[in-house]
XYZ file of C-alpha atoms in Angstrom:
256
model
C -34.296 -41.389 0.692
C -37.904 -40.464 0.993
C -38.798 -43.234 2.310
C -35.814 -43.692 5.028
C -36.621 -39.992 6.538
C -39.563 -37.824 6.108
C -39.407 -34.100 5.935
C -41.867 -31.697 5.939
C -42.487 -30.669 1.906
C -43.300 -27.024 3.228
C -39.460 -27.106 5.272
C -38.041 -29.044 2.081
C -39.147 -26.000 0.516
C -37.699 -23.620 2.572
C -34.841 -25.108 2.589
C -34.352 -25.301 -1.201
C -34.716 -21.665 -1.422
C -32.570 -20.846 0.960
C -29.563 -22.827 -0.873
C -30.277 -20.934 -3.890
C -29.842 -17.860 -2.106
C -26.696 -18.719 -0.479
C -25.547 -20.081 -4.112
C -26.202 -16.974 -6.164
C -24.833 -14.861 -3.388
C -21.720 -16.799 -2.960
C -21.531 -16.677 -6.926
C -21.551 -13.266 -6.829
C -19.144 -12.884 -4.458
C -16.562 -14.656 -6.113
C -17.145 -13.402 -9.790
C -17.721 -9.742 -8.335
C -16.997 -8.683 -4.703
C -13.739 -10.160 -4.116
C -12.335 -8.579 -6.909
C -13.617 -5.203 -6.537
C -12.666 -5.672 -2.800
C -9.307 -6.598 -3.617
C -8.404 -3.045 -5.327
C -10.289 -1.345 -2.507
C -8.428 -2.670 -0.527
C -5.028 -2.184 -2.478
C -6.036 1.479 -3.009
C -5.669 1.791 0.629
C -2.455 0.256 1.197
C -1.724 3.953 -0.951
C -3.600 6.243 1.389
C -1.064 8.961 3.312
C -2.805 7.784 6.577
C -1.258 4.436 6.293
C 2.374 4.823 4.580
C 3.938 7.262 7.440
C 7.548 6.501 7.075
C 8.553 9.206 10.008
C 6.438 6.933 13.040
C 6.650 9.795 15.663
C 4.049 11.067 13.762
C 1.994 8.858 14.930
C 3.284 9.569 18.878
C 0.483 10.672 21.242
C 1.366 12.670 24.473
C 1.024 11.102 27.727
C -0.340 13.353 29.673
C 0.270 12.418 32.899
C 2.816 14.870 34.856
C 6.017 13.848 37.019
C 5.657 14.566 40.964
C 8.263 16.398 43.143
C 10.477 13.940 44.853
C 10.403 13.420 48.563
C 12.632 15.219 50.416
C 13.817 13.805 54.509
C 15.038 16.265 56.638
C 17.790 14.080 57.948
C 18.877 10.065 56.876
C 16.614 8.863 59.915
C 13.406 10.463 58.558
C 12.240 7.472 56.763
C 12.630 4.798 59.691
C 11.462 6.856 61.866
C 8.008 7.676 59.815
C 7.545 3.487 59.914
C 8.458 3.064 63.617
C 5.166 5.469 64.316
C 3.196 3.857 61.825
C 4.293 0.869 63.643
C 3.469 2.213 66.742
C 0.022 3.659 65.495
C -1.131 0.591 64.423
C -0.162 -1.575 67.489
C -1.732 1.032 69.735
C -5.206 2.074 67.338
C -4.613 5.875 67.775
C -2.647 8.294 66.747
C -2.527 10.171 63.504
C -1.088 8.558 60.079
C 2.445 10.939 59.385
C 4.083 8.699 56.786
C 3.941 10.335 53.372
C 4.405 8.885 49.789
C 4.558 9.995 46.416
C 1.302 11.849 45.763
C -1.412 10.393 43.476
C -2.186 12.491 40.717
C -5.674 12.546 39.064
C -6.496 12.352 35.056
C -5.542 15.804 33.676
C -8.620 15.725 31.328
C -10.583 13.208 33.405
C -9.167 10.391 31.710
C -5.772 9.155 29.531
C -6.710 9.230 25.889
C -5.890 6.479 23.456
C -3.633 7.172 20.764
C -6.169 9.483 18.083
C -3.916 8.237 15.192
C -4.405 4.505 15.814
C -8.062 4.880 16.948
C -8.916 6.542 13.616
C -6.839 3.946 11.293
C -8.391 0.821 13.353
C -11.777 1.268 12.774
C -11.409 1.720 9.297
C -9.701 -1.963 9.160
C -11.953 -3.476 11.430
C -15.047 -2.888 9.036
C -12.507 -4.652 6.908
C -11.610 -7.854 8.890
C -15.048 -8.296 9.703
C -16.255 -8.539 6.386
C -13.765 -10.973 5.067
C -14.718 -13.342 8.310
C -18.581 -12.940 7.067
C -17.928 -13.562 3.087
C -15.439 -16.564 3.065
C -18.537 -17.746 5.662
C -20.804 -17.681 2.829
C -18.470 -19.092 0.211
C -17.316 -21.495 2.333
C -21.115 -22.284 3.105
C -21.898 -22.869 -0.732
C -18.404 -24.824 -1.669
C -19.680 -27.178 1.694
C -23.463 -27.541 -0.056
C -21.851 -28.872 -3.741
C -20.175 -31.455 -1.816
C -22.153 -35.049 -3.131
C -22.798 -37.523 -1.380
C -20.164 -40.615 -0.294
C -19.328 -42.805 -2.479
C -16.415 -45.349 -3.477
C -14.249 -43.184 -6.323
C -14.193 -40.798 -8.768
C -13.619 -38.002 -5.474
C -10.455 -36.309 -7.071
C -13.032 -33.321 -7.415
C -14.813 -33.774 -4.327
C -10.760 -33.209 -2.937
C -10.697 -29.929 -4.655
C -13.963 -28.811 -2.626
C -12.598 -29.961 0.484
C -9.100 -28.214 -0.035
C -11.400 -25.010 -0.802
C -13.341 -25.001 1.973
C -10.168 -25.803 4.083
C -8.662 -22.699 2.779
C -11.490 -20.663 3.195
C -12.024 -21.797 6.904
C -8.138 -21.198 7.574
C -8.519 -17.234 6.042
C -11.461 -16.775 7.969
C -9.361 -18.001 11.485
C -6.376 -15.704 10.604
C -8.934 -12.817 10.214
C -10.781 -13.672 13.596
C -7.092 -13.295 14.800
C -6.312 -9.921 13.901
C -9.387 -9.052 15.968
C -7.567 -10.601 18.669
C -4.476 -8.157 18.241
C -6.561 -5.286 18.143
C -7.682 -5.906 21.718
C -4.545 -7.182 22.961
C -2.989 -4.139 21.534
C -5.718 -2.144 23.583
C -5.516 -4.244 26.898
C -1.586 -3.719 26.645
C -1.319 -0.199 26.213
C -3.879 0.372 29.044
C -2.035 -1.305 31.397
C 1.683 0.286 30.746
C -0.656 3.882 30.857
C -1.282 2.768 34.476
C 2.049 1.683 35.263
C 3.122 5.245 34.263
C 0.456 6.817 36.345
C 1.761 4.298 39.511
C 5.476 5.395 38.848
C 5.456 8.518 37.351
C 9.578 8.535 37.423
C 10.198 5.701 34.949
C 10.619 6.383 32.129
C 11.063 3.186 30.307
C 7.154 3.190 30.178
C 6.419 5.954 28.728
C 8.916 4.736 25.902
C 7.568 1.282 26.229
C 3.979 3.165 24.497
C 5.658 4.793 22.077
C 6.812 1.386 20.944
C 3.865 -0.406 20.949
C 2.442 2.585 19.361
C 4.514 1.770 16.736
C 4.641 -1.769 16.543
C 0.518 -1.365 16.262
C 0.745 1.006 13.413
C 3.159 -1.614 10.905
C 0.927 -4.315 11.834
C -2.020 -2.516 10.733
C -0.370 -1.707 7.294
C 0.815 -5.621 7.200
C -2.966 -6.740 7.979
C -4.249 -4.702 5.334
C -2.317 -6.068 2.579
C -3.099 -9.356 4.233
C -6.830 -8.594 3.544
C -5.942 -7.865 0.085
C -3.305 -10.693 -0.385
C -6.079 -13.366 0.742
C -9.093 -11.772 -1.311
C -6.727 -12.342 -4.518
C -5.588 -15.828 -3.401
C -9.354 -16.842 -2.733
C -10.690 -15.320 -5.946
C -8.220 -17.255 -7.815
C -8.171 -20.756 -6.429
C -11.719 -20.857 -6.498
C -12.001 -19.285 -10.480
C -9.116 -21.710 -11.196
C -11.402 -24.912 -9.892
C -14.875 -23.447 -10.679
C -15.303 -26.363 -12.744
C -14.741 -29.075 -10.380
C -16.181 -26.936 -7.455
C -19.569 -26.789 -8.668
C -19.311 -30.290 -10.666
C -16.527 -32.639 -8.742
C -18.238 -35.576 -10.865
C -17.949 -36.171 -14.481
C -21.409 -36.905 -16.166
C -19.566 -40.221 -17.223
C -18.919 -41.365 -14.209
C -22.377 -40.881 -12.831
C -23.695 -42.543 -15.722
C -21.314 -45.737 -14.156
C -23.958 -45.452 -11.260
């Protein structure tokens, strides 16, 4: 090979060591993270802050008041108000007189989240993110035992394939639940300003109370996820150690 492509010995080098780094560390993450992560992470599906069975605990106020109705004089009010904005604007003077439900500024400066949900997200975020970054590493070592091509004897190079398979499909499902997290943000901020554009309708504020909801049972359902694929990873890969880090029998590379 050494003779088809030359590589630097000082990069060769470098490069050596940094396989053996990713090897021990993905080693060590199989034999003693994902375990240990695994009843972390089941400890928590036990924590008070996540098993609320009564959800309006979980309810935040939406603090954004009701306005007075408008009230016409007499039936004709209304037309009347757009005939002399009519007439205003065909004319360029006069003085606006059509009124409108009043727009009401943030109590507090500004419409809080929902506390609850804030607080229980980014304590599973940590989470989610560090699942994506491990099965990254593992997945990086499984890729680096792969050998080279060659005609048979590749039952175990099919094992190391289906792991690193696995491993990239776990870390896409955990990129995912990223995705929900903003989604849930991006929707809630936009029924908040629906409220504060029509005050009256009251479907909206119930429509946050339900996605309130709906947020807090999916966080529950991603943490056991979390666990669920830290256990299924941990296994698989202890069960096929063997053929992982050796997919070819000595005797068959003596054949070559």
């Amino acid at each position: 090979m050494s003779s088809l492509l030359k590589v630097d010995s000082e990069i060769k080098t470098k490069v050596a060591a940094f396989k053996e780094r990713i090897t021990a560390e993905a080693e060590d993450l199989v034999a003693n993270f994902f375990p240990k992560k695994l009843l972390e992470l089941d400890h928590f599906l036990k924590d008070p802050s996540i098993n609320i069975t009564e959800l309006k605990e979980i309810h935040s106020d939406i603090n954004l008041p009701v306005p007075d109705p408008i009230l016409f004089s007499n039936l004709h009010d209304g037309l009347e108000a757009q005939n002399a904005k009519k007439r205003k604007l065909e004319d360029g003077s006069g003085v606006d007189i059509v009124t409108g439900t009043k727009v009401f500024a943030m109590p507090d400066g500004m419409m809080k989240s929902n506390a609850n949900l804030v607080d229980l997200i980014e304590k599973v975020k940590p989470e989610i993110r560090t699942l994506i970054e491990k099965c990254n590493t593992v997945k990086m070592w499984v890729q680096l035992l792969i050998p080279r091509i060659e005609d048979g004897n590749n039952f175990g190079v099919s094992i190391q394939e289906e792991t690193v398979a696995e491993l990239r499909t776990v870390e896409g499902e955990a990129a995912s639940y990223l995705d929900q997290i903003s989604r849930y943000y991006i929707t809630r901020a936009k029924l908040v300003s629906k409220i504060a554009k029509y005050p009256h309708v009251e479907d909206y504020r119930r429509t946050v109370t339900e996605i309130d909801e709906k947020e807090y049972i999916s966080l529950k359902i991603i943490v056991s996820e979390l666990r669920n694929q830290y256990v299924t990873l941990h296994d698989m890969i202890l069960k096929n150690i063997e053929k992982i880090k050796r997919p070819r029998s000595s005797n068959a590379d003596a054949l070559y």
